[in-house]
Short mmCIF file of N, CA and C in Angstrom, two decimals:
data_model
loop_
_atom_site.label_atom_id
_atom_site.label_comp_id
_atom_site.label_asym_id
_atom_site.label_seq_id
_atom_site.Cartn_x
_atom_site.Cartn_y
_atom_site.Cartn_z
N MET D 1218 5.39 -29.90 2.35
CA MET D 1218 5.33 -28.82 3.32
C MET D 1218 4.53 -29.26 4.53
N SER D 1219 4.92 -28.78 5.67
CA SER D 1219 4.16 -29.10 6.88
C SER D 1219 2.94 -28.18 6.95
N GLY D 1220 2.00 -28.55 7.78
CA GLY D 1220 0.79 -27.74 7.94
C GLY D 1220 1.08 -26.34 8.43
N ALA D 1221 2.05 -26.20 9.33
CA ALA D 1221 2.40 -24.88 9.87
C ALA D 1221 2.99 -24.00 8.78
N ALA D 1222 3.82 -24.58 7.92
CA ALA D 1222 4.42 -23.80 6.83
C ALA D 1222 3.36 -23.36 5.84
N THR D 1223 2.39 -24.22 5.56
CA THR D 1223 1.31 -23.88 4.64
C THR D 1223 0.45 -22.77 5.22
N ASN D 1224 0.13 -22.86 6.51
CA ASN D 1224 -0.66 -21.80 7.15
C ASN D 1224 0.08 -20.48 7.15
N SER D 1225 1.37 -20.51 7.42
CA SER D 1225 2.17 -19.29 7.44
C SER D 1225 2.20 -18.65 6.06
N SER D 1226 2.39 -19.47 5.04
CA SER D 1226 2.42 -18.97 3.68
C SER D 1226 1.06 -18.40 3.28
N SER D 1227 0.01 -19.09 3.66
CA SER D 1227 -1.34 -18.64 3.36
C SER D 1227 -1.65 -17.34 4.09
N ASP D 1228 -1.24 -17.24 5.35
CA ASP D 1228 -1.46 -16.02 6.14
C ASP D 1228 -0.71 -14.84 5.54
N SER D 1229 0.55 -15.05 5.16
CA SER D 1229 1.32 -13.94 4.60
C SER D 1229 0.73 -13.52 3.26
N HIS D 1230 0.25 -14.48 2.46
CA HIS D 1230 -0.38 -14.16 1.18
C HIS D 1230 -1.65 -13.33 1.43
N HIS D 1231 -2.45 -13.75 2.39
CA HIS D 1231 -3.68 -13.03 2.74
C HIS D 1231 -3.36 -11.62 3.24
N ASN D 1232 -2.35 -11.49 4.09
CA ASN D 1232 -1.97 -10.17 4.61
C ASN D 1232 -1.47 -9.26 3.50
N LEU D 1233 -0.73 -9.82 2.53
CA LEU D 1233 -0.25 -9.01 1.42
C LEU D 1233 -1.42 -8.55 0.55
N LEU D 1234 -2.40 -9.41 0.34
CA LEU D 1234 -3.58 -9.00 -0.43
C LEU D 1234 -4.34 -7.88 0.28
N LYS D 1235 -4.45 -7.97 1.61
CA LYS D 1235 -5.10 -6.91 2.38
C LYS D 1235 -4.33 -5.60 2.25
N GLU D 1236 -3.00 -5.70 2.24
CA GLU D 1236 -2.17 -4.50 2.11
C GLU D 1236 -2.36 -3.86 0.74
N VAL D 1237 -2.41 -4.68 -0.32
CA VAL D 1237 -2.65 -4.15 -1.67
C VAL D 1237 -3.98 -3.42 -1.71
N ARG D 1238 -5.03 -4.04 -1.17
CA ARG D 1238 -6.36 -3.41 -1.17
C ARG D 1238 -6.35 -2.09 -0.39
N SER D 1239 -5.63 -2.08 0.71
CA SER D 1239 -5.54 -0.87 1.52
C SER D 1239 -4.91 0.27 0.73
N HIS D 1240 -3.82 -0.03 0.03
CA HIS D 1240 -3.14 1.00 -0.78
C HIS D 1240 -4.02 1.44 -1.95
N GLU D 1241 -4.75 0.48 -2.54
CA GLU D 1241 -5.64 0.83 -3.65
C GLU D 1241 -6.78 1.73 -3.19
N VAL D 1242 -7.29 1.50 -2.00
CA VAL D 1242 -8.33 2.38 -1.44
C VAL D 1242 -7.76 3.78 -1.20
N ALA D 1243 -6.53 3.83 -0.68
CA ALA D 1243 -5.89 5.13 -0.44
C ALA D 1243 -5.73 5.90 -1.76
N ILE D 1244 -5.35 5.19 -2.82
CA ILE D 1244 -5.20 5.84 -4.13
C ILE D 1244 -6.55 6.36 -4.62
N ALA D 1245 -7.59 5.56 -4.47
CA ALA D 1245 -8.93 6.00 -4.88
C ALA D 1245 -9.37 7.24 -4.09
N GLU D 1246 -9.11 7.24 -2.80
CA GLU D 1246 -9.46 8.41 -1.98
C GLU D 1246 -8.66 9.64 -2.40
N LEU D 1247 -7.38 9.46 -2.68
CA LEU D 1247 -6.55 10.58 -3.11
C LEU D 1247 -7.00 11.13 -4.46
N ASN D 1248 -7.46 10.23 -5.34
CA ASN D 1248 -7.92 10.67 -6.66
C ASN D 1248 -9.20 11.50 -6.56
N ASP D 1249 -9.94 11.38 -5.48
CA ASP D 1249 -11.15 12.17 -5.30
C ASP D 1249 -10.88 13.57 -4.75
N LEU D 1250 -9.65 13.82 -4.34
CA LEU D 1250 -9.31 15.14 -3.80
C LEU D 1250 -8.87 16.08 -4.91
N PRO D 1251 -9.13 17.37 -4.74
CA PRO D 1251 -8.63 18.34 -5.73
C PRO D 1251 -7.10 18.38 -5.68
N PRO D 1252 -6.44 18.54 -6.83
CA PRO D 1252 -4.97 18.53 -6.88
C PRO D 1252 -4.30 19.60 -6.02
N SER D 1253 -5.00 20.69 -5.75
CA SER D 1253 -4.40 21.77 -4.95
C SER D 1253 -4.44 21.49 -3.46
N ARG D 1254 -5.13 20.46 -3.05
CA ARG D 1254 -5.29 20.13 -1.64
C ARG D 1254 -4.01 19.55 -1.06
N ALA D 1255 -3.64 20.02 0.11
CA ALA D 1255 -2.48 19.46 0.81
C ALA D 1255 -2.94 18.23 1.59
N VAL D 1256 -2.11 17.22 1.61
CA VAL D 1256 -2.42 16.00 2.35
C VAL D 1256 -1.23 15.67 3.25
N TYR D 1257 -1.46 14.79 4.19
CA TYR D 1257 -0.39 14.35 5.08
C TYR D 1257 -0.13 12.88 4.84
N GLN D 1258 1.16 12.57 4.75
CA GLN D 1258 1.58 11.21 4.48
C GLN D 1258 2.43 10.71 5.64
N ARG D 1259 2.14 9.50 6.08
CA ARG D 1259 2.85 8.93 7.21
C ARG D 1259 4.20 8.38 6.75
N ASN D 1260 5.23 8.72 7.52
CA ASN D 1260 6.57 8.20 7.30
C ASN D 1260 7.09 7.79 8.67
N GLY D 1261 7.03 6.50 8.96
CA GLY D 1261 7.37 6.03 10.29
C GLY D 1261 6.27 6.43 11.25
N ASN D 1262 6.64 7.13 12.32
CA ASN D 1262 5.64 7.59 13.29
C ASN D 1262 5.28 9.05 13.09
N LEU D 1263 5.79 9.66 12.02
CA LEU D 1263 5.54 11.08 11.76
C LEU D 1263 4.72 11.27 10.51
N PHE D 1264 3.98 12.37 10.45
CA PHE D 1264 3.21 12.72 9.27
C PHE D 1264 3.83 13.96 8.64
N PHE D 1265 3.98 13.93 7.32
CA PHE D 1265 4.56 15.04 6.59
C PHE D 1265 3.56 15.55 5.57
N ARG D 1266 3.51 16.87 5.44
CA ARG D 1266 2.62 17.49 4.47
C ARG D 1266 3.20 17.30 3.08
N THR D 1267 2.35 16.93 2.13
CA THR D 1267 2.79 16.71 0.76
C THR D 1267 1.63 17.03 -0.18
N THR D 1268 1.85 16.81 -1.46
CA THR D 1268 0.80 17.05 -2.45
C THR D 1268 0.05 15.75 -2.74
N VAL D 1269 -1.13 15.89 -3.31
CA VAL D 1269 -1.92 14.73 -3.69
C VAL D 1269 -1.15 13.87 -4.69
N GLN D 1270 -0.47 14.52 -5.64
CA GLN D 1270 0.26 13.79 -6.67
C GLN D 1270 1.39 12.96 -6.08
N LYS D 1271 2.15 13.54 -5.16
CA LYS D 1271 3.26 12.81 -4.53
C LYS D 1271 2.76 11.67 -3.66
N ALA D 1272 1.67 11.91 -2.95
CA ALA D 1272 1.10 10.86 -2.09
C ALA D 1272 0.56 9.71 -2.95
N THR D 1273 -0.08 10.04 -4.07
CA THR D 1273 -0.60 9.01 -4.97
C THR D 1273 0.54 8.20 -5.56
N ALA D 1274 1.60 8.87 -5.99
CA ALA D 1274 2.76 8.17 -6.55
C ALA D 1274 3.39 7.24 -5.52
N SER D 1275 3.47 7.70 -4.28
CA SER D 1275 4.04 6.88 -3.21
C SER D 1275 3.17 5.66 -2.95
N GLU D 1276 1.86 5.84 -2.91
CA GLU D 1276 0.95 4.71 -2.70
C GLU D 1276 1.04 3.71 -3.85
N GLN D 1277 1.15 4.23 -5.08
CA GLN D 1277 1.26 3.34 -6.24
C GLN D 1277 2.56 2.54 -6.18
N LYS D 1278 3.61 3.18 -5.72
CA LYS D 1278 4.89 2.47 -5.57
C LYS D 1278 4.76 1.34 -4.54
N GLN D 1279 4.04 1.61 -3.46
CA GLN D 1279 3.81 0.58 -2.44
C GLN D 1279 3.00 -0.58 -3.01
N VAL D 1280 1.98 -0.27 -3.81
CA VAL D 1280 1.18 -1.32 -4.45
C VAL D 1280 2.08 -2.19 -5.34
N ASP D 1281 2.93 -1.55 -6.13
CA ASP D 1281 3.82 -2.29 -7.02
C ASP D 1281 4.77 -3.19 -6.24
N LEU D 1282 5.31 -2.68 -5.12
CA LEU D 1282 6.22 -3.48 -4.31
C LEU D 1282 5.53 -4.70 -3.70
N VAL D 1283 4.33 -4.49 -3.19
CA VAL D 1283 3.60 -5.60 -2.57
C VAL D 1283 3.19 -6.62 -3.62
N LYS D 1284 2.78 -6.15 -4.80
CA LYS D 1284 2.40 -7.08 -5.87
C LYS D 1284 3.60 -7.90 -6.32
N SER D 1285 4.79 -7.29 -6.39
CA SER D 1285 5.97 -8.06 -6.79
C SER D 1285 6.31 -9.10 -5.71
N THR D 1286 6.11 -8.74 -4.45
CA THR D 1286 6.33 -9.70 -3.36
C THR D 1286 5.34 -10.85 -3.47
N LEU D 1287 4.09 -10.55 -3.80
CA LEU D 1287 3.07 -11.59 -3.99
C LEU D 1287 3.45 -12.53 -5.13
N GLN D 1288 3.97 -11.96 -6.22
CA GLN D 1288 4.38 -12.80 -7.35
C GLN D 1288 5.53 -13.73 -6.95
N LYS D 1289 6.50 -13.20 -6.19
CA LYS D 1289 7.61 -14.02 -5.74
C LYS D 1289 7.12 -15.13 -4.83
N LEU D 1290 6.18 -14.80 -3.96
CA LEU D 1290 5.62 -15.79 -3.03
C LEU D 1290 4.85 -16.88 -3.79
N SER D 1291 4.12 -16.47 -4.82
CA SER D 1291 3.33 -17.42 -5.60
C SER D 1291 4.22 -18.33 -6.45
N SER D 1292 5.33 -17.80 -6.93
CA SER D 1292 6.19 -18.59 -7.81
C SER D 1292 7.09 -19.56 -7.05
N SER D 1293 7.24 -19.37 -5.74
CA SER D 1293 8.11 -20.27 -4.98
C SER D 1293 7.37 -21.45 -4.40
#
């Protein structure tokens, strides 16, 4: 591999790890809210009102997707 390809791979791996941490922090914050509390979730450039449970499930799905991308990147 060339140096540029290694840096690009390393940068994307680092960015994916930051994204996982970001989603994990969001899940922790959502878990601290009462279940009856309404929250807003970003979808594109818009925010939609939803429940804590739905927002947590969505964040967990994002964590799973990024982790699977990380595994694919690590295995190649």
